[in-house]
Amino acid sequence: MIKKLFPLLIIALLASSCNSQLDEINKNPNATETPQPAYLLTSALKQGADLYWGSESNFNSSLLFVQHWAKIQYTEPDRYDVSNSSFTSLWNTGYSTLITDLNTILNFSDDQVNSNYKGIALTLRSWVFLLLTDAYGSIPYQEAGLKITPAYNTQKEVYTGLLADLTQAQSLLATANGSVSGDVVYSGNISKWKKLVNSLRLRIALRISDKEPDLAKQAAIAATVDAAGLLAGNSDTFQFVYASSPQQNPASAWFDTRDDYRISKTMVDKLYELSDPRLSVYAQLPSDASVGKYVGGANGLSNSDANSQGFAKTSKPGTYFLAPQSPAVIFSYSEVLFARAEAVARGYISGDAEQLYKSAITASLNQFGITDATVISNYLNQASVKYDATNFAKSIGIQKWIAFFGQGLDAFAEWRRLDYPVLTAGPATVLDGQIPSRFFYPGTEQSLNGISYQAAISTQGKDLLTTKLWFDAK
Amino acid sequence: MILSGSVLLLHAQQNIALHGQIIDSKQIPVIGATIIVSGTTNGTVSETDGSFRFTLKQALPVTLQVRALGYKTETVDVYENEEVTVTLKEQTNTLDEVVVTALGITKEKKSLGYAVQALQNKDLENTKETNLLNTLTGKLAGVRITNSQGDMGSSRIVIRGETSIAGNNQPLFVVDGVPVDNSQLNSGGATRDFRNAIADLNPEDIESLNVLKGPNAAALYGSRAAHGVILITTKSGKGQKGLGITLSSGITLSTVATLPEYQNVFGQGSNGKFSYVDGKGGGVNDGVDESWGPKMDGRLIPQFFSNGVAVPFVAHPNNVKDFFETGVTLDNGISIAGSDKKYDFRLGVNNQRQKGTVPNSEIKKTNFTINSNYQLTKDIKIGATADYIVTNAPALPGGPSGGRAAGVMLQFLWFGRQVDINELKKNWNNNWNNSYYNNPYWNAYYNTTSQDKNRLIGDIHLEAKIADGLNFRFRTGTDYYNDRRKYTIKYGTSGTPYGSYAEDAYTVSENNTEAILQYTKNLNKDFSLDALAGFNLRNRSYANNYQKAPRLAVPDLYTLTNSRDALTSSNYFSRQRAYSGYASAQLAYKNFVYLNVTGRNDWSSTLPSNNRSYFYPSVNGSVVLSDALKIKSKTLDFLKLRGGWSEVGNDADPYQLATVYNFQTAFNGNPIQTSSQKKLNADLKPETTRSVEFGLESSFWQNRLHLDFAYYNTNSFDQILEIKTTAASGYTSQLINAGKINNHGIELQVEGTPLQSRRFKWNVAVNYSSNNSKVKILDYAGQIQNYTIGSSNGVDVLASVGKAYGILYGTAYLRDANGNIIVGANGLPKADPQNRVLGHYTPDWLGGITNTLTYKNLQLSFLIDANVGGKLYSGTNRTGNYTGVLKQTLPGRDAAHGGLSYYYPGNLSSNGKKLLTGTSAPNGETVYDDGIIFKGVLADGTPNTTVISAQEYYKASYNISEAYIYSSTFVKFREVKLTYNVGKKLVKKIGLQDASLTLTGRNLFFIYKAVPNIDPETALNTGNGQGLESLALPTTRNYSLNLNVKF
C-alpha cells in the first residue's frame, strides 16, 4: 500500500504547487472582464437603433400593424398570423443587451465614470423600458436585472417609475460634470441630452394621459418648465445616422438582398388624399414605368393576393429610408411639437395648440427635406389638414401617424392611444377583424419565468395580440 | 485463436502414412487428442509432444476431425500428403474471455463487476460505412446512434441515456491508450453538417472495440468517462509469422434512402394560378414558391425555361430524386505486418474517395498508420503508434450559408412540382424561382463549403519490468488536428448578389502523458492481488480563426482581400490542463471471487482554485457462482453475478468563472463593447455522477446460449448548467451548479447457436436496452422549472423538473374541455397561448437482432434494429404541408380528392366562402371544389361548419407545433452481409495466406416507421437538442463489394 500511496503523495505536492499555474491557464484570453463606459455607450446607441429600426420589432410587425408598410410576400405577420416566438428580440436585446450594458455604466463607481455617463445611461434605459412596456404591457422593471425570475410590474408602476428615473437623469446631467466619449448621436453635447430627457418625460406624460391625468399634467409641466428645455429644432432630433455596409441602416440592408415590403396602400392613399408633399419621399414610383404613379401594397392579404399586386407595379418605401446611411429616427423635433400641442389641448400647459400643430407638421416636412414655404403653407391651409380643436385626437393622431413614418413602435403606441387614423384590418387577417393591440410575450417566458408570467397575465388579461393594455384606455 | 494448417509433402500414393502435430493457440502440444477420418473409425491419438501418425485407409482428399478435452472440435481438409498441423481453440467459456478495460489493461471478463461489450474486427470491417459510428448501430446493447445528415454527415452516440443535462453526453474515445477528440466543430445547423471527429478513423485498422458502458467501468478515466468509454485497439503485427501483406479494396454505391412522398397533381402557384415571367412576381404568382397552382394536366403555361412561350404544364414526379446522384466510394488499402521474437509492426495506408449523392460533393481521406513494438532488453519494451489522417473535401453537401439560398432539402420542400430538373441541370442560369432560390446546381457547384483537415493521433510508450510482479508503463500521446474550411458564394447568387468568401480555421490538440506502476502478486494459495497507481497530465488547446469578406469586389476570385467591405472576423483560443492521480486494486479469491477498488483525484484548471481538486472512488466485485457453488452441469456452463458502485467527477469548460464583455465591429472608429449575455460563476464546483450497477452473465449447453443482463441506476449531481434565463434577469443564460438527473435502465444481450452441424451454423445475437430518465432538480432554490436543451421553429427541447429528459414543448391547438380543437369564425384552428408538453424524444427501448448463417466458406449475416417510443417534431412535414408539395396534401384539393364545393356570394372574396348546397351557385357564381372543413368546434361548442380552401387548410397549422409531432418508432433492416472466404486449398494454390470477398448492403429499408416523408433517425446535430427534424439531407442506402487478400 505504501508503494501505492507514495506517488500519489508526490503528485499531490506537485499539483498544489501548480495551483497558481492552473489559475493562469484559465485566464480568458478572448474577452475582457473590464468594460469601458464609452464603448458600452456606443454599443447601447448602435444596438438600440438596430432594434428600434430593425426587422422584428419594426418593419415585420409594428410598421405593418399601423399600415405604414405592407408585405408583398410572406404576408403572415401582415395577417397577424404570428406566434409567441415572433416578438423575442425586443425583449431579449432590450433586457440582456441594452439594459444590462446601461446598468453596467450605472454601476460604475463615481471615480470610474463621471455623472454624465450615468445620466445618459439612465435616460437610454428609460427609453428602452418605455419601448418594452408600450409593446408588451406589464414587464419586469423593479426586479429586472436583479433576480433570476423577476416579477412583472404593471404599466402604471413602470411609467411612474420611469418619470422618476428621468427626473434623476436630469439631475445627473450637467455640462460641467465632465466629458463623455462614445456618444455617436449627440457627440457628447450634454445640453442636447438634457433636452431629450425632458422630451421623454413629455412623451410618457401623454402616454398615461387617459388613465392618470393628474400625474400626466404634473409631468408635462415639469418637462416643459425645466430650464434645459425640450428638443428645439430638427438638429436636436435624437437619431442614429448609419454608415456604409456592414454598419448600414437595417432597412437598407434588408432591401439589399430581399424584396418583401411595399409602402402601405393606406399610407399612400392618405398622402394622395392630403396632397402631401412627403409622398415622393416616403415612396418610390413602381419599377414598371407604365404605372406612372405611387401605388401602395394593401395590408393583410393572402400571399397570392399580395403577390398578384405585382412586384413591379407597387411602390417600395422611399430611397430616403433605404440608403445605407439613412437615419434611425428615435425622437424627432416634430414629435415634441405634437406633444406640446396635445398637452395644450388637454389643458396641461398653456399655449396655442393649433400653432404648435402647424409647427409640428412644418418640422416634419422640414425633416424630410421639404422646405419650400409656399408648398408648406398650401399644405397647411387645406381643410383636410387644418387643426380640429373639437377633436384634437383626430388631427394630431393622423398627422402624427404620417410624421412617424418608419418609427413603427411609437406610431403603434400613439395610434392605440389616440385611436386615429381609423385603420381597418386587411381581408385575410386572422384576428376576427381586429388589429393587434400589443406584442405577445416571448414564449420562453412561460418556461423560464412561469410564475411571474402567470401572475402578470392574471391581472393584465390573456397573453393575446388583442388584449388591450392599460394605457390604451379605449 | 486462429486455425492454421501447414502441410508437408510425404507420399503421393495410397496407404499414406499421414502425420502431423496438434497444438493449442499458445503453440503448446495437445496430448491425447483424437484424430479420426471423418465418417470412419480410421484414426489415432496424439502423443505427449502432440504428434501423431497413422496410415490412411483411403485416397486423398480426406477430412480429419480432431477432438480433445477442453478444446473445440476442429475439422481439417487434407488434400495432399503433407505434415498436418492442427491448432485447437480452447473451449472458451465466457469464463476465460479476456477483455480490455480502463487504461488499456486486459483482464479476465469474469473478474469484472460491470458490463463491457466488445466488437471484433469482423463486426466492423467490410461494412464500408464512411462514419465509424454508423457501423456500430444496432450491435451494442444500450447504445443509441443517430445519423443526422445523409452520407457525409455527423453521427451521435449515447450510452445508457443522457446523464448530463447540458454537457456533452457522448462517450470518451480512446485509441491505443490515447484519448481522442470526437467533437463536431461548428455544426452549422440544418443546412450543412461536418463530420464528427471520430469518423476520421478507418474501420479496417481496428482490431477490437470495447465499450465500457458506464461510470463503473470507466471510473479510472475520470472526468470525461461519465458517459462511458469506447476503447479502440488498432491492428498490430503481433502473431504475424514472417511477413503478411493484406490488400483490401472496396466499392460502395449509395443512393438516397428516404425522400418525401410528393404529390404530382398540382403545380407551382397559388389559388390555382401560375404563369412565369421573371420568377419574382412579374408573372402570375411566379414569385410564389409553393405548389398550390394549376393542375398539371398538360395545359399550356409559360415556364422558367420557355422564354415566355406557353408549354405543357406537367408533373415531373422525380424532379427531386433525379437531382441526387449515385454516390460512389472507393476504398483501397494495403497493410504490411510482421513480427518475430524482438519486434512486431504493422504499416498501413488506406485511401477513401467518396463522391456523395449531392452533385459535386466529395470527400477524400487517406489514413497512414503505423503500430510497432520493440523488445529493447529482456525487461524493457518500447513502441509507437501513429495514425496520420489527411482529409480533403473540395465540396461538402449543403451550402455555406444558412437559409433558403443554400439548403438542399429546404429548396426541395418548396420545389414546384412541375419544375423540370433537367432544364435546371442544362443551364445553371435558369431558375425556377428568383425570389428566394438559386438553381440547385448553381448552389452545388458554385456555393461550396470545402474542408481540409490534417490529423495526427499517436503515442510512444514504454513498458518495463522492475521486479517480479512489478511493472512500469509510460505513455505520451497526442491528438492534433488542423481543420480549415472555406465558404464561397458566387457573385449573382440570390440573396448574396456580390457573393462572399470566408475562411474558418481550427486547431485542436490534446496531449496526455501517463505513468503507471502495476503490481501483481499471488498472496497465498487462495488470494492474489493486482494493483496499480498512476499519474496523468492532460493539456488541451483549441483555436479558431474566422474571417469573411462579406461582399466580393470582383467575381470568382475567392480571397479575403477581394472585398468591398471591411472583413468581419473573430477568433477564439482556449486551453485547459488537468493533473490526475489514480490507483486501483483487484483482490481475487480462488479465481471465482473478485473485488475491485479504484480511486482518482483530478486537479483541473477550469475550476476555481478552492474547488479544483476532487476525488472519486469506485468499488465493484464479481462472484462466479458456477465455480463457487460448484453447480456446473451439462446445462449450465457458467454463472456469474456482478455489482458495483462508483462516483465520477467532471470539470467545466475553460473560462466559465468570470463574466466577460465582447467586442463587436467598431462603429465609425468607436469601439463597441457589450455584455456577453451569459452570467458566469466564480464558485463553480465539479459535477458528480454516482452509479450503481448489477449484472448477471451465464452460459448454457456448452456455450450454445449466452446471456448477459445488466441493471444500472445513475444519479448526476451539481451539474454545471448554463441555464437559459429570461432576458429580464439581465442575462439570457447563467451558469449554475445544479441539478439532479436520474437514469436507470436494463440491458440484455442474448447470443445463441440454435443450429450447428459440421458444415452449417446459425448464430443469433439479440440486444435490448431500455433507459428511463427523470429530471429531479434543476436549481436548488427551486426557481427554475425548465432547462432549454435546444429549440427549433418554436419547439423547445427541455429538461423539465419531474419529467423525462428531453421533453418537446411548444404550441398546441386550443382545445375545449372535451379535447375538441377550437376553430375561429374564419374556419381556422386556434393556437393555445399556453405552450404544452408535446412528448419526449428519448425512446422507450432499443433493440437489435443479428442472424449469422455460416455454410462452409460462406457466411451470411443480417441485422434488424428497432427504436421504439419517443417523439419527434418534423420540420419536413410542416414545410411540405405549407407548400403543398407532399402527397399528404392531396385530400380535399379538388372534387376528385374529396374537396367540398363552395362559392363566393356575388363572386366577391370579401363576402367569404359559402358551402354549395345544390349543384350550382344561386346567382351563377364561380364554384370552387377545393373546400375543406377543419374538424373542430367553435368557441360555443357547436361544430365548425366554415369551409376553407385546401390551401388554407394545409397552412393552418404551420405555427401549431403539435400538428407536426410524430412517433419516432421504427424498425429498420439495417445491414446484410455476405462473405465468401476463399478455401484454404485454393488460397494456397495461388500463393496467398488468406482471401475473402464481401458483399454488404446497409440502411436498406424500413420494416416499419411511424413518421411519413423522413427517416426518423435524422436529427439536427450531435448535441443534446434532439427530436427536432429540420429538413436534413436524406440518409443513404449503401451497397458495397469488398475484397481482402493477404499474401
mmCIF file of N, CA and C in Angstrom, chain B residues 884-914:
data_model
loop_
_atom_site.group_PDB
_atom_site.id
_atom_site.type_symbol
_atom_site.label_atom_id
_atom_site.label_comp_id
_atom_site.label_asym_id
_atom_site.label_seq_id
_atom_site.Cartn_x
_atom_site.Cartn_y
_atom_site.Cartn_z
ATOM 1 N N GLY B 884 -47.624 22.547 -49.965
ATOM 2 C CA GLY B 884 -48.495 21.728 -50.802
ATOM 3 C C GLY B 884 -47.765 20.807 -51.757
ATOM 4 N N VAL B 885 -46.503 20.487 -51.465
ATOM 5 C CA VAL B 885 -45.781 19.585 -52.368
ATOM 6 C C VAL B 885 -45.956 18.120 -51.990
ATOM 7 N N LEU B 886 -46.389 17.865 -50.748
ATOM 8 C CA LEU B 886 -46.438 16.482 -50.290
ATOM 9 C C LEU B 886 -47.725 15.800 -50.731
ATOM 10 N N LYS B 887 -47.604 14.498 -50.915
ATOM 11 C CA LYS B 887 -48.754 13.707 -51.321
ATOM 12 C C LYS B 887 -49.866 13.818 -50.285
ATOM 13 N N GLN B 888 -49.465 13.963 -49.020
ATOM 14 C CA GLN B 888 -50.470 14.027 -47.957
ATOM 15 C C GLN B 888 -51.314 15.306 -48.007
ATOM 16 N N THR B 889 -50.968 16.241 -48.913
ATOM 17 C CA THR B 889 -51.798 17.449 -49.036
ATOM 18 C C THR B 889 -52.826 17.312 -50.152
ATOM 19 N N LEU B 890 -52.959 16.132 -50.744
ATOM 20 C CA LEU B 890 -53.932 15.965 -51.832
ATOM 21 C C LEU B 890 -55.382 15.908 -51.368
ATOM 22 N N PRO B 891 -55.697 15.196 -50.272
ATOM 23 C CA PRO B 891 -57.112 15.081 -49.908
ATOM 24 C C PRO B 891 -57.771 16.459 -49.792
ATOM 25 N N GLY B 892 -58.867 16.640 -50.498
ATOM 26 C CA GLY B 892 -59.612 17.888 -50.416
ATOM 27 C C GLY B 892 -59.232 18.922 -51.441
ATOM 28 N N ARG B 893 -58.207 18.633 -52.260
ATOM 29 C CA ARG B 893 -57.738 19.705 -53.156
ATOM 30 C C ARG B 893 -58.589 19.854 -54.405
ATOM 31 N N ASP B 894 -59.352 18.857 -54.729
ATOM 32 C CA ASP B 894 -60.358 19.023 -55.779
ATOM 33 C C ASP B 894 -61.435 17.974 -55.543
ATOM 34 N N ALA B 895 -62.486 18.054 -56.360
ATOM 35 C CA ALA B 895 -63.616 17.146 -56.143
ATOM 36 C C ALA B 895 -63.151 15.696 -56.198
ATOM 37 N N ALA B 896 -62.202 15.425 -57.106
ATOM 38 C CA ALA B 896 -61.719 14.055 -57.252
ATOM 39 C C ALA B 896 -61.043 13.559 -55.970
ATOM 40 N N HIS B 897 -60.495 14.485 -55.198
ATOM 41 C CA HIS B 897 -59.842 14.116 -53.941
ATOM 42 C C HIS B 897 -60.716 14.470 -52.747
ATOM 43 N N GLY B 898 -62.026 14.542 -52.980
ATOM 44 C CA GLY B 898 -62.956 14.720 -51.859
ATOM 45 C C GLY B 898 -63.160 16.153 -51.429
ATOM 46 N N GLY B 899 -62.734 17.112 -52.243
ATOM 47 C CA GLY B 899 -62.901 18.520 -51.885
ATOM 48 C C GLY B 899 -64.372 18.934 -51.926
ATOM 49 N N LEU B 900 -64.755 19.840 -51.024
ATOM 50 C CA LEU B 900 -66.130 20.330 -50.979
ATOM 51 C C LEU B 900 -66.271 21.508 -51.938
ATOM 52 N N SER B 901 -67.483 21.686 -52.449
ATOM 53 C CA SER B 901 -67.715 22.791 -53.379
ATOM 54 C C SER B 901 -68.224 24.014 -52.625
ATOM 55 N N TYR B 902 -67.731 25.169 -53.025
ATOM 56 C CA TYR B 902 -68.163 26.413 -52.389
ATOM 57 C C TYR B 902 -68.093 27.541 -53.412
ATOM 58 N N TYR B 903 -68.625 28.686 -53.060
ATOM 59 C CA TYR B 903 -68.559 29.851 -53.940
ATOM 60 C C TYR B 903 -68.490 31.095 -53.067
ATOM 61 N N TYR B 904 -68.108 32.203 -53.699
ATOM 62 C CA TYR B 904 -68.126 33.490 -53.001
ATOM 63 C C TYR B 904 -69.400 34.204 -53.449
ATOM 64 N N PRO B 905 -70.352 34.476 -52.549
ATOM 65 C CA PRO B 905 -71.571 35.166 -52.966
ATOM 66 C C PRO B 905 -71.222 36.451 -53.714
ATOM 67 N N GLY B 906 -71.826 36.623 -54.856
ATOM 68 C CA GLY B 906 -71.554 37.797 -55.672
ATOM 69 C C GLY B 906 -70.156 37.775 -56.270
ATOM 70 N N ASN B 907 -69.500 36.591 -56.199
ATOM 71 C CA ASN B 907 -68.125 36.442 -56.701
ATOM 72 C C ASN B 907 -67.145 37.399 -56.027
ATOM 73 N N LEU B 908 -67.492 37.852 -54.810
ATOM 74 C CA LEU B 908 -66.597 38.759 -54.087
ATOM 75 C C LEU B 908 -65.936 37.978 -52.949
ATOM 76 N N SER B 909 -64.609 37.926 -52.983
ATOM 77 C CA SER B 909 -63.930 37.133 -51.952
ATOM 78 C C SER B 909 -64.146 37.743 -50.565
ATOM 79 N N SER B 910 -64.429 39.059 -50.527
ATOM 80 C CA SER B 910 -64.657 39.691 -49.225
ATOM 81 C C SER B 910 -65.953 39.199 -48.578
ATOM 82 N N ASN B 911 -66.843 38.580 -49.353
ATOM 83 C CA ASN B 911 -68.074 38.035 -48.770
ATOM 84 C C ASN B 911 -67.849 36.681 -48.092
ATOM 85 N N GLY B 912 -66.691 36.139 -48.242
ATOM 86 C CA GLY B 912 -66.399 34.846 -47.607
ATOM 87 C C GLY B 912 -66.924 33.679 -48.426
ATOM 88 N N LYS B 913 -66.476 32.494 -48.034
ATOM 89 C CA LYS B 913 -66.846 31.299 -48.790
ATOM 90 C C LYS B 913 -68.168 30.753 -48.261
ATOM 91 N N LYS B 914 -68.971 30.264 -49.190
ATOM 92 C CA LYS B 914 -70.235 29.671 -48.786
ATOM 93 C C LYS B 914 -70.308 28.280 -49.376
#
